[in-house]
Amino acid sequence: MYKKLYSPLFIAWSLLMAAIVCEIAGTSFMAVAARNGGYLGYVWMAAALALSYYLLSLALRAISVGIAYAVWEGLGLIGLTAVSVWLFGETLVPQEIVGLGLALLGLVCVTMGESDEQEAAA
């Protein structure tokens, strides 16, 4: 059980999730800096986005680049949208909600395809 929990694939997916969180944080800092002025927000943005790319690159050791990038961008988009609604008070129209749902559905399909490829290779 211990070996299965900390498999390279599990660690890669954990790094990818951390990269997504950093992407959302960095882009949120960018929005704050752009709206409120000052350079400190841009410094935090650059640091968070650099860390996000670094963690993404580590995740690519076990996850194919197309899958990792699609999940990174897709979940980043969905997470950033949630942050924009929650922190910045932005609103979504029904078309945007449907689009986000379709993006999430697409991510599930892409990720399930990755699992099938790994099972076929084993």
Coordinates of N, CA, C and O in Angstrom, one line a residue:
M1 N 0.8 -1.2 0.0 CA 0.0 0.0 0.0 C 0.9 1.2 0.0 O 0.6 2.2 -0.7
Y2 N 1.9 1.3 0.8 CA 2.8 2.4 0.9 C 3.4 2.7 -0.5 O 3.5 3.9 -0.9
K3 N 3.9 1.7 -1.1 CA 4.5 1.9 -2.5 C 3.5 2.4 -3.5 O 3.8 3.2 -4.3
K4 N 2.3 1.9 -3.4 CA 1.3 2.3 -4.4 C 0.9 3.7 -4.2 O 0.6 4.4 -5.1
L5 N 0.8 4.1 -2.9 CA 0.4 5.5 -2.6 C 1.4 6.5 -3.1 O 1.1 7.6 -3.6
Y6 N 2.7 6.2 -3.0 CA 3.7 7.1 -3.4 C 4.4 6.7 -4.7 O 5.6 6.8 -4.8
S7 N 3.6 6.2 -5.6 CA 4.1 5.8 -6.9 C 4.6 7.1 -7.6 O 4.1 8.2 -7.4
P8 N 5.4 7.0 -8.6 CA 5.8 8.1 -9.4 C 4.7 8.8 -10.1 O 4.6 10.1 -10.2
L9 N 3.7 8.1 -10.5 CA 2.5 8.7 -11.1 C 1.7 9.5 -10.1 O 1.2 10.6 -10.4
F10 N 1.6 9.0 -8.8 CA 0.9 9.7 -7.8 C 1.6 11.0 -7.5 O 1.0 12.1 -7.4
I11 N 2.9 11.0 -7.4 CA 3.7 12.2 -7.1 C 3.6 13.2 -8.2 O 3.4 14.4 -8.0
A12 N 3.6 12.7 -9.5 CA 3.5 13.5 -10.6 C 2.1 14.3 -10.6 O 2.1 15.5 -10.9
W13 N 1.1 13.6 -10.3 CA -0.2 14.2 -10.3 C -0.3 15.2 -9.1 O -1.0 16.2 -9.2
S14 N 0.3 14.9 -8.0 CA 0.3 15.8 -6.9 C 1.1 17.1 -7.3 O 0.7 18.2 -6.9
L15 N 2.2 16.9 -8.0 CA 3.0 18.1 -8.4 C 2.1 18.9 -9.4 O 2.2 20.2 -9.4
L16 N 1.4 18.2 -10.3 CA 0.6 18.9 -11.3 C -0.5 19.7 -10.5 O -0.8 20.9 -10.9
M17 N -1.1 19.2 -9.5 CA -2.2 19.9 -8.8 C -1.5 21.1 -8.1 O -2.2 22.2 -8.0
A18 N -0.3 21.0 -7.5 CA 0.3 22.1 -6.9 C 0.7 23.2 -7.9 O 0.6 24.4 -7.7
A19 N 1.0 22.7 -9.1 CA 1.3 23.7 -10.2 C 0.1 24.5 -10.6 O 0.1 25.7 -10.8
I20 N -1.1 23.8 -10.6 CA -2.3 24.5 -10.9 C -2.7 25.5 -9.8 O -3.1 26.6 -10.1
V21 N -2.5 25.1 -8.6 CA -2.7 26.1 -7.5 C -1.8 27.3 -7.6 O -2.3 28.5 -7.5
C22 N -0.6 27.1 -7.9 CA 0.3 28.2 -8.1 C -0.1 29.1 -9.3 O 0.1 30.3 -9.3
E23 N -0.5 28.4 -10.4 CA -1.0 29.2 -11.6 C -2.2 30.1 -11.2 O -2.2 31.3 -11.6
I24 N -3.1 29.5 -10.5 CA -4.3 30.3 -10.0 C -3.9 31.5 -9.1 O -4.3 32.6 -9.3
A25 N -3.0 31.2 -8.2 CA -2.5 32.3 -7.3 C -1.8 33.3 -8.1 O -2.0 34.5 -7.9
G26 N -0.9 32.9 -9.0 CA -0.1 33.9 -9.8 C -1.0 34.8 -10.6 O -0.8 36.0 -10.7
T27 N -2.0 34.2 -11.3 CA -2.9 35.0 -12.1 C -3.8 35.9 -11.3 O -4.1 37.0 -11.7
S28 N -4.1 35.4 -10.1 CA -4.9 36.3 -9.2 C -4.1 37.5 -8.8 O -4.6 38.6 -8.7
F29 N -2.8 37.2 -8.5 CA -2.0 38.4 -8.1 C -1.9 39.3 -9.3 O -1.8 40.6 -9.0
M30 N -1.8 38.8 -10.5 CA -1.8 39.7 -11.6 C -3.0 40.6 -11.7 O -2.9 41.8 -12.0
A31 N -4.2 40.0 -11.5 CA -5.4 40.8 -11.5 C -5.4 41.8 -10.4 O -5.8 43.0 -10.7
V32 N -5.0 41.5 -9.2 CA -4.9 42.5 -8.2 C -4.0 43.6 -8.5 O -4.3 44.8 -8.3
A33 N -2.8 43.3 -9.0 CA -1.8 44.3 -9.3 C -2.3 45.2 -10.5 O -2.1 46.4 -10.4
A34 N -3.0 44.6 -11.4 CA -3.4 45.4 -12.6 C -4.6 46.4 -12.1 O -4.7 47.5 -12.6
R35 N -5.4 45.9 -11.2 CA -6.5 46.8 -10.8 C -6.1 47.8 -9.7 O -6.7 48.8 -9.6
N36 N -5.1 47.4 -8.9 CA -4.8 48.3 -7.7 C -3.5 49.0 -7.9 O -3.2 49.9 -7.0
G37 N -2.7 48.8 -8.9 CA -1.5 49.4 -9.1 C -0.4 48.8 -8.2 O -0.7 47.9 -7.4
G38 N 0.8 49.3 -8.3 CA 1.9 48.9 -7.5 C 2.6 47.7 -8.1 O 2.0 47.0 -9.0
Y39 N 3.8 47.5 -7.7 CA 4.6 46.5 -8.4 C 4.7 45.2 -7.6 O 5.1 44.1 -8.1
L40 N 4.4 45.2 -6.3 CA 4.5 44.1 -5.4 C 3.7 42.9 -5.9 O 4.1 41.7 -5.9
G41 N 2.5 43.2 -6.4 CA 1.6 42.1 -7.0 C 2.2 41.5 -8.1 O 2.1 40.2 -8.3
Y42 N 3.0 42.2 -9.0 CA 3.6 41.6 -10.1 C 4.8 40.7 -9.7 O 5.1 39.7 -10.3
V43 N 5.4 41.1 -8.6 CA 6.5 40.3 -8.1 C 6.0 38.9 -7.6 O 6.5 37.9 -8.0
W44 N 4.9 39.0 -6.9 CA 4.2 37.7 -6.4 C 3.7 36.9 -7.6 O 3.8 35.7 -7.6
M45 N 3.2 37.6 -8.6 CA 2.7 36.9 -9.8 C 3.8 36.2 -10.5 O 3.7 35.0 -10.8
A46 N 5.0 36.9 -10.7 CA 6.1 36.2 -11.4 C 6.6 35.0 -10.6 O 6.9 34.0 -11.2
A47 N 6.7 35.2 -9.3 CA 7.2 34.1 -8.4 C 6.2 32.9 -8.5 O 6.7 31.7 -8.7
A48 N 4.9 33.1 -8.4 CA 4.0 32.0 -8.4 C 3.9 31.4 -9.7 O 3.8 30.1 -9.8
L49 N 3.9 32.1 -10.8 CA 3.9 31.5 -12.1 C 5.2 30.8 -12.5 O 5.1 29.7 -13.1
A50 N 6.3 31.3 -12.0 CA 7.6 30.6 -12.2 C 7.5 29.2 -11.5 O 8.0 28.2 -12.0
L51 N 7.1 29.3 -10.2 CA 6.9 28.0 -9.5 C 5.9 27.1 -10.1 O 6.2 25.8 -10.2
S52 N 4.9 27.6 -10.7 CA 3.9 26.8 -11.4 C 4.5 26.0 -12.6 O 4.4 24.8 -12.7
Y53 N 5.3 26.8 -13.4 CA 6.0 26.1 -14.5 C 7.0 25.1 -14.1 O 7.1 24.1 -14.7
Y54 N 7.7 25.4 -13.0 CA 8.7 24.4 -12.5 C 8.0 23.1 -12.0 O 8.4 22.0 -12.4
L55 N 6.9 23.3 -11.3 CA 6.2 22.1 -10.8 C 5.6 21.3 -12.0 O 5.6 20.1 -12.0
L56 N 5.1 22.1 -13.0 CA 4.6 21.4 -14.2 C 5.7 20.6 -14.9 O 5.4 19.5 -15.3
S57 N 6.9 21.2 -15.0 CA 8.0 20.4 -15.6 C 8.3 19.2 -14.8 O 8.7 18.2 -15.4
L58 N 8.2 19.2 -13.5 CA 8.5 18.0 -12.7 C 7.4 17.0 -13.0 O 7.7 15.8 -13.0
A59 N 6.2 17.4 -13.1 CA 5.1 16.5 -13.3 C 5.2 15.8 -14.7 O 4.8 14.6 -14.9
L60 N 5.9 16.4 -15.6 CA 6.1 15.8 -17.0 C 7.0 14.6 -17.0 O 7.1 13.9 -18.0
R61 N 7.6 14.3 -15.9 CA 8.5 13.1 -15.8 C 7.6 11.8 -15.8 O 8.1 10.8 -16.2
A62 N 6.4 11.9 -15.4 CA 5.5 10.7 -15.4 C 4.2 10.9 -16.2 O 3.5 9.9 -16.4
I63 N 3.9 12.1 -16.5 CA 2.6 12.4 -17.2 C 3.0 12.9 -18.6 O 3.9 13.8 -18.7
S64 N 2.3 12.5 -19.7 CA 2.6 13.0 -21.0 C 2.3 14.5 -21.1 O 1.4 15.0 -20.4
V65 N 3.0 15.2 -21.9 CA 3.0 16.6 -21.9 C 1.6 17.1 -22.4 O 1.1 18.1 -21.8
G66 N 1.0 16.5 -23.3 CA -0.3 16.9 -23.8 C -1.4 16.8 -22.7 O -2.2 17.7 -22.5
I67 N -1.3 15.7 -22.0 CA -2.3 15.5 -20.9 C -2.1 16.5 -19.7 O -3.0 17.2 -19.3
A68 N -0.8 16.6 -19.3 CA -0.5 17.5 -18.2 C -0.8 19.0 -18.6 O -1.4 19.7 -17.7
Y69 N -0.5 19.4 -19.8 CA -0.8 20.8 -20.1 C -2.3 21.0 -20.2 O -2.8 22.1 -19.8
A70 N -3.0 20.1 -20.8 CA -4.5 20.2 -20.9 C -5.1 20.3 -19.5 O -5.9 21.2 -19.2
V71 N -4.7 19.5 -18.6 CA -5.2 19.5 -17.2 C -4.8 20.8 -16.5 O -5.6 21.4 -15.8
W72 N -3.5 21.2 -16.7 CA -3.0 22.4 -16.0 C -3.8 23.6 -16.5 O -4.3 24.4 -15.7
E73 N -4.0 23.7 -17.8 CA -4.7 24.9 -18.3 C -6.2 24.8 -18.0 O -6.9 25.8 -17.6
G74 N -6.8 23.6 -18.1 CA -8.3 23.5 -17.9 C -8.7 23.7 -16.5 O -9.6 24.4 -16.2
L75 N -8.0 23.0 -15.6 CA -8.3 23.2 -14.2 C -7.9 24.6 -13.7 O -8.5 25.1 -12.8
G76 N -6.8 25.1 -14.3 CA -6.5 26.5 -13.9 C -7.5 27.5 -14.4 O -7.9 28.4 -13.6
L77 N -8.1 27.3 -15.5 CA -9.2 28.1 -16.0 C -10.4 28.0 -15.1 O -11.0 29.0 -14.7
I78 N -10.8 26.8 -14.7 CA -11.9 26.6 -13.9 C -11.7 27.2 -12.5 O -12.5 27.9 -11.9
G79 N -10.5 26.9 -11.9 CA -10.2 27.5 -10.6 C -10.1 29.0 -10.6 O -10.5 29.7 -9.7
L80 N -9.5 29.5 -11.7 CA -9.4 31.0 -11.7 C -10.7 31.7 -11.9 O -11.0 32.7 -11.3
T81 N -11.6 31.0 -12.6 CA -13.0 31.5 -12.7 C -13.7 31.5 -11.4 O -14.3 32.5 -11.0
A82 N -13.5 30.5 -10.6 CA -14.1 30.4 -9.3 C -13.5 31.5 -8.4 O -14.3 32.2 -7.7
V83 N -12.2 31.7 -8.5 CA -11.6 32.8 -7.7 C -12.1 34.2 -8.1 O -12.4 35.0 -7.3
S84 N -12.3 34.4 -9.4 CA -12.8 35.7 -9.9 C -14.2 35.9 -9.4 O -14.5 37.1 -9.1
V85 N -15.0 34.9 -9.3 CA -16.3 35.1 -8.8 C -16.3 35.3 -7.3 O -17.0 36.2 -6.8
W86 N -15.5 34.5 -6.6 CA -15.5 34.6 -5.1 C -14.7 35.8 -4.6 O -15.2 36.5 -3.7
L87 N -13.6 36.1 -5.2 CA -12.8 37.3 -4.6 C -13.0 38.6 -5.3 O -13.0 39.6 -4.7
F88 N -13.2 38.5 -6.6 CA -13.4 39.8 -7.4 C -14.8 40.2 -7.7 O -15.0 41.2 -8.3
G89 N -15.8 39.3 -7.3 CA -17.2 39.7 -7.4 C -17.6 39.7 -8.9 O -18.6 40.3 -9.2
E90 N -16.9 39.0 -9.7 CA -17.3 38.9 -11.1 C -18.5 37.9 -11.3 O -18.7 37.1 -10.4
T91 N -19.2 38.1 -12.3 CA -20.4 37.2 -12.5 C -20.2 36.4 -13.8 O -19.4 36.8 -14.7
L92 N -20.9 35.3 -13.9 CA -20.9 34.4 -15.1 C -22.2 34.4 -15.7 O -23.3 34.3 -15.0
V93 N -22.2 34.4 -17.0 CA -23.5 34.3 -17.8 C -23.7 32.8 -18.0 O -22.7 32.0 -17.9
P94 N -24.9 32.3 -18.3 CA -25.1 30.9 -18.5 C -24.2 30.2 -19.6 O -23.8 29.1 -19.4
Q95 N -23.9 30.9 -20.6 CA -23.0 30.4 -21.7 C -21.6 30.1 -21.1 O -21.0 29.1 -21.4
E96 N -21.1 30.9 -20.2 CA -19.8 30.7 -19.6 C -19.9 29.5 -18.7 O -18.9 28.7 -18.6
I97 N -21.0 29.3 -17.9 CA -21.1 28.2 -17.0 C -21.1 26.9 -17.9 O -20.5 25.9 -17.5
V98 N -21.9 26.9 -18.9 CA -21.9 25.7 -19.8 C -20.6 25.4 -20.4 O -20.1 24.3 -20.5
G99 N -19.9 26.5 -20.8 CA -18.5 26.3 -21.4 C -17.6 25.7 -20.4 O -16.8 24.8 -20.7
L100 N -17.6 26.2 -19.2 CA -16.8 25.6 -18.1 C -17.1 24.2 -17.9 O -16.2 23.3 -17.6
G101 N -18.4 23.8 -17.9 CA -18.8 22.4 -17.7 C -18.3 21.6 -18.8 O -17.8 20.4 -18.6
L102 N -18.3 22.1 -20.1 CA -17.8 21.3 -21.2 C -16.3 21.1 -21.1 O -15.8 20.1 -21.5
A103 N -15.6 22.2 -20.6 CA -14.2 22.1 -20.5 C -13.9 21.0 -19.4 O -12.9 20.2 -19.6
L104 N -14.6 21.0 -18.4 CA -14.4 20.0 -17.3 C -14.6 18.6 -17.9 O -13.9 17.6 -17.6
L105 N -15.7 18.4 -18.7 CA -16.0 17.1 -19.3 C -14.9 16.7 -20.2 O -14.5 15.5 -20.2
G106 N -14.4 17.7 -21.0 CA -13.3 17.4 -21.9 C -12.0 16.9 -21.1 O -11.3 16.0 -21.5
L107 N -11.8 17.5 -20.0 CA -10.6 17.1 -19.2 C -10.8 15.7 -18.6 O -9.8 14.9 -18.6
V108 N -12.0 15.4 -18.2 CA -12.2 14.0 -17.7 C -12.0 13.0 -18.9 O -11.3 12.0 -18.7
C109 N -12.5 13.3 -20.1 CA -12.3 12.4 -21.2 C -10.8 12.3 -21.5 O -10.3 11.2 -21.8
V110 N -10.1 13.4 -21.6 CA -8.6 13.4 -21.9 C -7.9 12.6 -20.8 O -7.0 11.7 -21.2
T111 N -8.2 12.8 -19.6 CA -7.5 12.1 -18.5 C -7.8 10.6 -18.5 O -6.9 9.8 -18.3
M112 N -9.0 10.2 -18.8 CA -9.4 8.8 -18.9 C -8.7 8.2 -20.0 O -8.3 7.0 -19.9
G113 N -8.4 8.9 -21.1 CA -7.7 8.3 -22.2 C -6.2 8.0 -21.8 O -5.6 7.0 -22.2
E114 N -5.6 8.9 -21.0 CA -4.3 8.6 -20.4 C -4.2 7.4 -19.6 O -3.3 6.6 -19.7
S115 N -5.3 7.1 -18.8 CA -5.3 5.9 -18.0 C -5.4 4.7 -18.9 O -4.7 3.7 -18.6
D116 N -6.2 4.7 -19.9 CA -6.3 3.6 -20.8 C -5.0 3.3 -21.5 O -4.6 2.1 -21.7
E117 N -4.2 4.3 -21.9 CA -2.9 4.1 -22.6 C -2.0 3.5 -21.6 O -1.2 2.6 -22.0
Q118 N -2.0 3.9 -20.3 CA -1.1 3.3 -19.4 C -1.4 1.8 -19.1 O -0.5 1.0 -18.9
E119 N -2.7 1.5 -19.0 CA -3.1 0.1 -18.8 C -2.8 -0.7 -20.0 O -2.3 -1.9 -19.8
A120 N -2.9 -0.2 -21.2 CA -2.5 -1.0 -22.4 C -1.0 -1.2 -22.5 O -0.6 -2.3 -22.9
A121 N -0.2 -0.3 -22.0 CA 1.2 -0.4 -22.0 C 1.7 -1.4 -21.0 O 2.8 -2.0 -21.1
A122 N 0.9 -1.6 -19.9 CA 1.4 -2.5 -18.8 C 1.2 -3.9 -19.1 O 0.7 -4.4 -20.1

